[in-house]
PDB file of C-alpha atoms and ligand atoms in Angstrom:
ATOM      1  CA  MET A   1       6.292   1.350  13.986  1.00 83.00           C
ATOM      2  CA  GLN A   2       4.457   4.420  15.178  1.00 93.00           C
ATOM      3  CA  GLU A   3       0.752   4.873  14.532  1.00 95.00           C
ATOM      4  CA  LYS A   4       1.542   7.279  11.654  1.00 96.00           C
ATOM      5  CA  ASP A   5       3.679   4.545  10.012  1.00 97.00           C
ATOM      6  CA  TRP A   6       0.664   2.231   9.865  1.00 98.00           C
ATOM      7  CA  LEU A   7      -1.427   4.988   8.315  1.00 98.00           C
ATOM      8  CA  ILE A   8       1.290   5.523   5.673  1.00 98.00           C
ATOM      9  CA  ARG A   9       1.380   1.785   4.954  1.00 98.00           C
ATOM     10  CA  TRP A  10      -2.328   1.857   4.196  1.00 98.00           C
ATOM     11  CA  GLN A  11      -1.925   5.005   2.045  1.00 98.00           C
ATOM     12  CA  LYS A  12       0.776   3.224   0.030  1.00 98.00           C
ATOM     13  CA  ASN A  13      -1.121  -0.090   0.021  1.00 97.00           C
ATOM     14  CA  GLN A  14       1.850  -1.847   1.692  1.00 96.00           C
ATOM     15  CA  ILE A  15      -0.338  -4.490   3.294  1.00 96.00           C
ATOM     16  CA  GLY A  16       1.504  -7.785   2.838  1.00 90.00           C
ATOM     17  CA  PHE A  17      -0.153  -8.976   6.082  1.00 94.00           C
ATOM     18  CA  HIS A  18      -3.615  -8.889   4.484  1.00 93.00           C
ATOM     19  CA  ASP A  19      -5.029 -12.317   3.642  1.00 94.00           C
ATOM     20  CA  ALA A  20      -7.962 -12.458   1.252  1.00 93.00           C
ATOM     21  CA  GLU A  21      -8.857 -15.950   2.559  1.00 96.00           C
ATOM     22  CA  VAL A  22     -10.730 -16.645   5.780  1.00 98.00           C
ATOM     23  CA  ASN A  23      -8.310 -17.926   8.431  1.00 98.00           C
ATOM     24  CA  SER A  24      -8.494 -21.721   8.699  1.00 97.00           C
ATOM     25  CA  HIS A  25      -7.656 -21.733  12.430  1.00 98.00           C
ATOM     26  CA  LEU A  26     -10.550 -19.369  13.088  1.00 98.00           C
ATOM     27  CA  LYS A  27     -12.987 -21.586  11.164  1.00 98.00           C
ATOM     28  CA  LYS A  28     -11.908 -24.709  13.059  1.00 98.00           C
ATOM     29  CA  TYR A  29     -12.011 -22.946  16.409  1.00 98.00           C
ATOM     30  CA  ILE A  30     -15.511 -21.536  15.856  1.00 98.00           C
ATOM     31  CA  SER A  31     -16.951 -24.822  14.617  1.00 97.00           C
ATOM     32  CA  ALA A  32     -15.658 -26.603  17.742  1.00 97.00           C
ATOM     33  CA  SER A  33     -16.693 -23.837  20.148  1.00 97.00           C
ATOM     34  CA  ASP A  34     -19.947 -23.366  22.015  1.00 96.00           C
ATOM     35  CA  LEU A  35     -20.351 -19.783  20.820  1.00 98.00           C
ATOM     36  CA  LYS A  36     -23.919 -18.913  19.867  1.00 97.00           C
ATOM     37  CA  PRO A  37     -25.381 -16.611  17.200  1.00 97.00           C
ATOM     38  CA  GLY A  38     -25.562 -13.106  18.658  1.00 97.00           C
ATOM     39  CA  ASP A  39     -22.392 -13.515  20.740  1.00 98.00           C
ATOM     40  CA  THR A  40     -19.881 -10.708  20.310  1.00 98.00           C
ATOM     41  CA  ILE A  41     -16.450 -11.296  18.818  1.00 98.00           C
ATOM     42  CA  PHE A  42     -13.828  -8.563  19.007  1.00 98.00           C
ATOM     43  CA  LEU A  43     -11.050  -8.188  16.432  1.00 98.00           C
ATOM     44  CA  PRO A  44      -8.296  -5.860  17.695  1.00 98.00           C
ATOM     45  CA  LEU A  45      -6.284  -4.193  14.909  1.00 98.00           C
ATOM     46  CA  CYS A  46      -8.698  -5.658  12.380  1.00 98.00           C
ATOM     47  CA  GLY A  47      -7.404  -4.179   9.112  1.00 98.00           C
ATOM     48  CA  LYS A  48      -9.810  -5.156   6.332  1.00 98.00           C
ATOM     49  CA  SER A  49      -9.755  -8.823   7.265  1.00 98.00           C
ATOM     50  CA  ALA A  50     -11.932 -11.295   5.360  1.00 97.00           C
ATOM     51  CA  ASP A  51     -12.544 -12.911   8.756  1.00 98.00           C
ATOM     52  CA  ILE A  52     -14.869 -10.017   9.676  1.00 98.00           C
ATOM     53  CA  THR A  53     -17.338 -11.000   6.940  1.00 98.00           C
ATOM     54  CA  TRP A  54     -17.140 -14.706   7.712  1.00 98.00           C
ATOM     55  CA  LEU A  55     -17.836 -14.109  11.409  1.00 98.00           C
ATOM     56  CA  ALA A  56     -20.733 -11.787  10.566  1.00 98.00           C
ATOM     57  CA  GLU A  57     -22.169 -14.487   8.264  1.00 98.00           C
ATOM     58  CA  GLN A  58     -22.119 -16.893  11.234  1.00 98.00           C
ATOM     59  CA  ASP A  59     -24.471 -14.372  12.924  1.00 98.00           C
ATOM     60  CA  PHE A  60     -22.021 -13.079  15.509  1.00 98.00           C
ATOM     61  CA  GLN A  61     -21.870  -9.431  16.466  1.00 98.00           C
ATOM     62  CA  VAL A  62     -18.459  -8.330  15.182  1.00 98.00           C
ATOM     63  CA  ILE A  63     -16.539  -5.397  16.637  1.00 98.00           C
ATOM     64  CA  GLY A  64     -13.210  -4.339  15.160  1.00 98.00           C
ATOM     65  CA  VAL A  65     -10.842  -1.525  15.993  1.00 98.00           C
ATOM     66  CA  GLU A  66      -8.462  -0.145  13.414  1.00 98.00           C
ATOM     67  CA  LEU A  67      -6.384   3.030  13.133  1.00 98.00           C
ATOM     68  CA  SER A  68      -6.784   3.493   9.404  1.00 98.00           C
ATOM     69  CA  ALA A  69      -9.905   4.966   7.800  1.00 98.00           C
ATOM     70  CA  ILE A  70      -8.575   3.681   4.464  1.00 98.00           C
ATOM     71  CA  ALA A  71      -8.580   0.108   5.823  1.00 98.00           C
ATOM     72  CA  ILE A  72     -12.124   0.389   7.139  1.00 98.00           C
ATOM     73  CA  GLU A  73     -13.595   2.130   4.110  1.00 98.00           C
ATOM     74  CA  SER A  74     -11.818  -0.361   1.800  1.00 98.00           C
ATOM     75  CA  TYR A  75     -13.325  -3.183   3.817  1.00 98.00           C
ATOM     76  CA  PHE A  76     -16.889  -1.958   3.315  1.00 98.00           C
ATOM     77  CA  SER A  77     -16.429  -1.037  -0.348  1.00 98.00           C
ATOM     78  CA  GLU A  78     -14.680  -4.337  -1.242  1.00 97.00           C
ATOM     79  CA  GLN A  79     -17.430  -6.294   0.517  1.00 96.00           C
ATOM     80  CA  GLY A  80     -20.110  -4.235  -1.254  1.00 97.00           C
ATOM     81  CA  LEU A  81     -21.609  -3.133   2.066  1.00 97.00           C
ATOM     82  CA  SER A  82     -23.121   0.268   2.776  1.00 97.00           C
ATOM     83  CA  PHE A  83     -22.576   1.579   6.291  1.00 98.00           C
ATOM     84  CA  ASP A  84     -23.710   4.141   8.836  1.00 98.00           C
ATOM     85  CA  ARG A  85     -21.029   6.472  10.209  1.00 98.00           C
ATOM     86  CA  VAL A  86     -21.184   7.856  13.747  1.00 98.00           C
ATOM     87  CA  GLU A  87     -18.513  10.104  15.266  1.00 96.00           C
ATOM     88  CA  SER A  88     -18.053  10.079  19.010  1.00 90.00           C
ATOM     89  CA  GLY A  89     -15.169  11.473  21.053  1.00 90.00           C
ATOM     90  CA  ARG A  90     -12.669   8.649  20.720  1.00 95.00           C
ATOM     91  CA  PHE A  91     -13.815   6.799  17.611  1.00 98.00           C
ATOM     92  CA  ILE A  92     -15.575   7.062  14.293  1.00 98.00           C
ATOM     93  CA  THR A  93     -17.787   3.973  14.111  1.00 98.00           C
ATOM     94  CA  ARG A  94     -18.905   2.569  10.773  1.00 98.00           C
ATOM     95  CA  SER A  95     -21.591  -0.090  11.040  1.00 98.00           C
ATOM     96  CA  SER A  96     -23.353  -2.417   8.653  1.00 98.00           C
ATOM     97  CA  ARG A  97     -25.883  -4.749  10.294  1.00 96.00           C
ATOM     98  CA  ASN A  98     -23.881  -6.851  12.799  1.00 98.00           C
ATOM     99  CA  ILE A  99     -20.476  -5.390  11.851  1.00 98.00           C
ATOM    100  CA  HIS A 100     -19.140  -2.416  13.811  1.00 98.00           C
ATOM    101  CA  LEU A 101     -15.688  -1.089  12.893  1.00 98.00           C
ATOM    102  CA  LEU A 102     -14.220   1.590  15.152  1.00 98.00           C
ATOM    103  CA  GLU A 103     -11.679   3.917  13.628  1.00 98.00           C
ATOM    104  CA  GLY A 104      -9.146   4.866  16.304  1.00 98.00           C
ATOM    105  CA  SER A 105      -6.546   3.397  18.614  1.00 98.00           C
ATOM    106  CA  PHE A 106      -6.878   0.131  20.489  1.00 98.00           C
ATOM    107  CA  PHE A 107      -5.335   1.957  23.440  1.00 98.00           C
ATOM    108  CA  ASP A 108      -8.334   4.306  23.604  1.00 98.00           C
ATOM    109  CA  LEU A 109     -10.820   1.440  23.940  1.00 98.00           C
ATOM    110  CA  ARG A 110     -12.749   0.966  27.161  1.00 97.00           C
ATOM    111  CA  HIS A 111     -14.765  -1.946  28.486  1.00 96.00           C
ATOM    112  CA  GLN A 112     -18.062  -0.283  27.563  1.00 95.00           C
ATOM    113  CA  ASP A 113     -17.021  -0.121  23.892  1.00 96.00           C
ATOM    114  CA  LEU A 114     -16.950  -3.935  23.774  1.00 95.00           C
ATOM    115  CA  GLY A 115     -19.755  -4.800  26.160  1.00 92.00           C
ATOM    116  CA  ASP A 116     -20.082  -8.496  26.981  1.00 92.00           C
ATOM    117  CA  CYS A 117     -17.644  -9.813  24.458  1.00 96.00           C
ATOM    118  CA  SER A 118     -17.378 -13.632  24.241  1.00 97.00           C
ATOM    119  CA  LEU A 119     -14.198 -13.960  22.206  1.00 98.00           C
ATOM    120  CA  VAL A 120     -11.214 -11.872  21.178  1.00 98.00           C
ATOM    121  CA  TYR A 121      -9.737 -13.024  17.867  1.00 98.00           C
ATOM    122  CA  ASP A 122      -6.171 -11.769  17.548  1.00 98.00           C
ATOM    123  CA  ARG A 123      -4.532 -12.555  14.221  1.00 98.00           C
ATOM    124  CA  ALA A 124      -1.412 -10.476  13.520  1.00 97.00           C
ATOM    125  CA  SER A 125      -2.323  -7.940  16.212  1.00 98.00           C
ATOM    126  CA  LEU A 126      -0.039  -8.674  19.193  1.00 98.00           C
ATOM    127  CA  ILE A 127       2.781  -9.427  16.745  1.00 98.00           C
ATOM    128  CA  ALA A 128       2.285  -6.040  15.044  1.00 98.00           C
ATOM    129  CA  PHE A 129       3.955  -4.381  18.059  1.00 98.00           C
ATOM    130  CA  ASP A 130       7.483  -4.188  19.453  1.00 97.00           C
ATOM    131  CA  GLU A 131       8.116  -5.754  22.843  1.00 97.00           C
ATOM    132  CA  PRO A 132       7.356  -2.772  25.118  1.00 97.00           C
ATOM    133  CA  THR A 133       4.116  -2.116  23.218  1.00 97.00           C
ATOM    134  CA  ARG A 134       3.179  -5.821  23.396  1.00 98.00           C
ATOM    135  CA  THR A 135       3.384  -5.651  27.178  1.00 98.00           C
ATOM    136  CA  ARG A 136       1.144  -2.568  27.117  1.00 98.00           C
ATOM    137  CA  TYR A 137      -1.234  -4.278  24.650  1.00 98.00           C
ATOM    138  CA  ALA A 138      -1.577  -7.397  26.825  1.00 98.00           C
ATOM    139  CA  GLN A 139      -2.228  -5.331  29.951  1.00 97.00           C
ATOM    140  CA  TRP A 140      -4.724  -3.110  28.140  1.00 98.00           C
ATOM    141  CA  MET A 141      -6.517  -6.105  26.662  1.00 98.00           C
ATOM    142  CA  ARG A 142      -6.910  -7.663  30.083  1.00 96.00           C
ATOM    143  CA  SER A 143      -8.349  -4.416  31.440  1.00 96.00           C
ATOM    144  CA  ILE A 144     -11.031  -3.969  28.747  1.00 97.00           C
ATOM    145  CA  ILE A 145     -12.406  -7.511  28.347  1.00 96.00           C
ATOM    146  CA  GLY A 146     -14.466  -9.430  30.871  1.00 88.00           C
ATOM    147  CA  ASN A 147     -13.109 -12.183  33.122  1.00 87.00           C
ATOM    148  CA  ASP A 148     -14.930 -14.822  31.078  1.00 92.00           C
ATOM    149  CA  THR A 149     -13.785 -13.632  27.638  1.00 97.00           C
ATOM    150  CA  ASP A 150     -11.580 -16.119  25.790  1.00 98.00           C
ATOM    151  CA  ILE A 151      -8.847 -15.143  23.346  1.00 98.00           C
ATOM    152  CA  LEU A 152      -7.939 -16.979  20.160  1.00 98.00           C
ATOM    153  CA  LEU A 153      -4.399 -15.814  19.448  1.00 98.00           C
ATOM    154  CA  VAL A 154      -2.354 -16.467  16.294  1.00 98.00           C
ATOM    155  CA  THR A 155       1.336 -15.518  16.513  1.00 98.00           C
ATOM    156  CA  LEU A 156       4.606 -15.979  14.663  1.00 98.00           C
ATOM    157  CA  ASP A 157       8.043 -16.813  16.049  1.00 98.00           C
ATOM    158  CA  TYR A 158      11.411 -16.689  14.319  1.00 98.00           C
ATOM    159  CA  ASN A 159      14.960 -15.541  14.954  1.00 98.00           C
ATOM    160  CA  GLN A 160      14.465 -11.783  15.387  1.00 98.00           C
ATOM    161  CA  SER A 161      18.033 -11.098  14.193  1.00 98.00           C
ATOM    162  CA  GLU A 162      17.090 -12.486  10.732  1.00 98.00           C
ATOM    163  CA  MET A 163      14.346  -9.923  10.042  1.00 97.00           C
ATOM    164  CA  ASN A 164      12.989  -6.655  11.395  1.00 95.00           C
ATOM    165  CA  GLY A 165       9.343  -6.679  12.425  1.00 95.00           C
ATOM    166  CA  PRO A 166       6.497  -6.277  11.931  1.00 97.00           C
ATOM    167  CA  PRO A 167       5.513  -9.033  12.187  1.00 97.00           C
ATOM    168  CA  PHE A 168       7.608  -9.357  15.339  1.00 98.00           C
ATOM    169  CA  ALA A 169       8.784 -12.682  16.753  1.00 98.00           C
ATOM    170  CA  VAL A 170       6.811 -13.728  19.830  1.00 98.00           C
ATOM    171  CA  SER A 171       7.733 -16.880  21.746  1.00 98.00           C
ATOM    172  CA  THR A 172       5.503 -19.152  23.810  1.00 98.00           C
ATOM    173  CA  HIS A 173       7.551 -18.051  26.817  1.00 98.00           C
ATOM    174  CA  GLU A 174       6.511 -14.454  26.156  1.00 98.00           C
ATOM    175  CA  ILE A 175       2.839 -15.426  25.733  1.00 98.00           C
ATOM    176  CA  MET A 176       3.036 -17.100  29.147  1.00 98.00           C
ATOM    177  CA  ARG A 177       4.598 -13.971  30.650  1.00 98.00           C
ATOM    178  CA  HIS A 178       1.860 -11.709  29.308  1.00 98.00           C
ATOM    179  CA  PHE A 179      -1.154 -13.872  30.010  1.00 97.00           C
ATOM    180  CA  GLU A 180      -0.596 -16.784  32.408  1.00 97.00           C
ATOM    181  CA  SER A 181      -1.599 -14.878  35.533  1.00 95.00           C
ATOM    182  CA  ALA A 182      -5.089 -14.310  34.096  1.00 95.00           C
ATOM    183  CA  PHE A 183      -5.693 -17.191  31.662  1.00 97.00           C
ATOM    184  CA  GLN A 184      -5.419 -20.918  31.192  1.00 97.00           C
ATOM    185  CA  ILE A 185      -3.203 -21.114  28.098  1.00 98.00           C
ATOM    186  CA  ASP A 186      -3.583 -23.997  25.645  1.00 98.00           C
ATOM    187  CA  ILE A 187      -1.411 -24.374  22.567  1.00 98.00           C
ATOM    188  CA  ILE A 188      -3.800 -25.535  19.842  1.00 98.00           C
ATOM    189  CA  ARG A 189      -1.171 -25.822  17.125  1.00 97.00           C
ATOM    190  CA  GLN A 190       2.441 -24.952  16.316  1.00 98.00           C
ATOM    191  CA  THR A 191       3.514 -25.313  12.695  1.00 98.00           C
ATOM    192  CA  GLU A 192       6.655 -24.569  10.678  1.00 98.00           C
ATOM    193  CA  ILE A 193       5.422 -22.347   7.825  1.00 98.00           C
ATOM    194  CA  VAL A 194       8.609 -20.813   6.389  1.00 98.00           C
ATOM    195  CA  ASP A 195       8.002 -22.483   3.013  1.00 97.00           C
ATOM    196  CA  GLU A 196       4.287 -21.654   2.804  1.00 95.00           C
ATOM    197  CA  SER A 197       5.125 -18.337   1.098  1.00 93.00           C
ATOM    198  CA  PRO A 198       8.286 -17.419  -0.853  1.00 94.00           C
ATOM    199  CA  ARG A 199       8.366 -14.028   0.887  1.00 93.00           C
ATOM    200  CA  TRP A 200       9.659 -15.441   4.190  1.00 96.00           C
ATOM    201  CA  ARG A 201      12.844 -17.010   2.771  1.00 97.00           C
ATOM    202  CA  SER A 202      13.385 -13.930   0.599  1.00 97.00           C
ATOM    203  CA  LYS A 203      13.344 -11.804   3.765  1.00 96.00           C
ATOM    204  CA  GLY A 204      16.113 -14.029   5.186  1.00 97.00           C
ATOM    205  CA  LEU A 205      14.191 -16.301   7.517  1.00 98.00           C
ATOM    206  CA  SER A 206      15.453 -19.852   8.094  1.00 98.00           C
ATOM    207  CA  SER A 207      12.420 -20.834  10.172  1.00 98.00           C
ATOM    208  CA  LEU A 208       8.997 -19.378  10.918  1.00 98.00           C
ATOM    209  CA  VAL A 209       6.692 -21.025  13.414  1.00 98.00           C
ATOM    210  CA  GLU A 210       3.024 -20.131  13.550  1.00 98.00           C
ATOM    211  CA  SER A 211       1.326 -20.746  16.879  1.00 98.00           C
ATOM    212  CA  VAL A 212      -2.350 -20.824  17.721  1.00 98.00           C
ATOM    213  CA  TYR A 213      -3.274 -20.384  21.383  1.00 98.00           C
ATOM    214  CA  GLN A 214      -6.531 -20.550  23.238  1.00 98.00           C
ATOM    215  CA  LEU A 215      -6.550 -18.323  26.296  1.00 98.00           C
ATOM    216  CA  GLY A 216      -9.461 -19.274  28.528  1.00 97.00           C
ATOM    217  CA  GLU A 217     -10.776 -19.142  32.031  1.00 93.00           C
ATOM    218  CA  LYS A 218      -8.320 -20.444  34.625  1.00 87.00           C
TER     219      LYS A 218
HETATM  220  C1  SAM B   1      -0.434  -6.558  10.896  1.00 97.85           C
HETATM  221  S1  SAM B   1      -1.916  -5.695  10.576  1.00 97.85           S
HETATM  222  C2  SAM B   1      -3.111  -6.966  10.959  1.00 97.85           C
HETATM  223  C3  SAM B   1      -4.498  -6.672  10.446  1.00 97.85           C
HETATM  224  C4  SAM B   1      -5.513  -7.799  10.655  1.00 97.85           C
HETATM  225  N1  SAM B   1      -5.548  -8.293  12.011  1.00 97.85           N
HETATM  226  C5  SAM B   1      -5.318  -8.921   9.681  1.00 97.85           C
HETATM  227  O1  SAM B   1      -5.217 -10.078  10.102  1.00 97.85           O
HETATM  228  O2  SAM B   1      -5.283  -8.656   8.454  1.00 97.85           O
HETATM  229  C6  SAM B   1      -2.015  -4.594  11.952  1.00 97.85           C
HETATM  230  C7  SAM B   1      -3.121  -3.546  11.802  1.00 97.85           C
HETATM  231  O3  SAM B   1      -3.231  -2.822  13.027  1.00 97.85           O
HETATM  232  C8  SAM B   1      -3.475  -1.462  12.770  1.00 97.85           C
HETATM  233  N2  SAM B   1      -3.003  -0.761  13.980  1.00 97.85           N
HETATM  234  C9  SAM B   1      -1.729  -0.532  14.363  1.00 97.85           C
HETATM  235  N3  SAM B   1      -1.699   0.060  15.571  1.00 97.85           N
HETATM  236  C10 SAM B   1      -2.991   0.184  15.974  1.00 97.85           C
HETATM  237  C11 SAM B   1      -3.617   0.713  17.137  1.00 97.85           C
HETATM  238  N4  SAM B   1      -2.917   1.240  18.148  1.00 97.85           N
HETATM  239  N5  SAM B   1      -4.967   0.685  17.216  1.00 97.85           N
HETATM  240  C12 SAM B   1      -5.706   0.173  16.191  1.00 97.85           C
HETATM  241  N6  SAM B   1      -5.169  -0.343  15.058  1.00 97.85           N
HETATM  242  C13 SAM B   1      -3.829  -0.339  14.945  1.00 97.85           C
HETATM  243  C14 SAM B   1      -2.717  -1.191  11.476  1.00 97.85           C
HETATM  244  O4  SAM B   1      -3.239  -0.082  10.764  1.00 97.85           O
HETATM  245  C15 SAM B   1      -2.887  -2.511  10.720  1.00 97.85           C
HETATM  246  O5  SAM B   1      -4.026  -2.477   9.888  1.00 97.85           O
END
């Protein structure tokens, strides 16, 4: 998937990854965390996720980055939120109160765009990329967040020969390879979910394991 392919997906509304519900792992993680109102949470490759609104309602500062203007404008219109629009060199930023969505590429982000971010919430972001791009993503992420920023990471793993990505299969071994030099990695949960939606079996999958990782200070 090239960047233009994602833009076409949004134009054609081919967004099977979008979940209208707030992610249950995110809710559990936040309620058990010591994050405080006003802390910044960054959503890479945010789409028009319902999680943005839920996090904003918990009084966090929410920053998302997303390639597609359609995704971002749909987010604000579906949530009934008006926004301010500011164009800078690398991004067009649309903001509504404590929500700031940057239209542009994750790979153009710099540390100053995120400031002192407390948590990265990655749902379906790392797994949106093929393996070479995942390596680049992990390295870029480490370069733009602070040393004390945790990552809540939700991934999928399956037999890659049974289906073409995205979502791509990502193993725990690969997560270790990308992140263990910089983070303490805890597996919060690993669950077989192949029967949670009929679409997975219809795509040919015999197993689909969802993993939730906490990447924290070593
Ligand atoms: C699988 S979707 C996940 C969206 C969201 N995290 C969610 O849970 O609904 C991946 C999203 O990343 C966006 N995307 C792909 N490459 C990107 C990049 N380099 N920078 C920013 N967004 C990107 C796509 O347009 C798409 O909306």
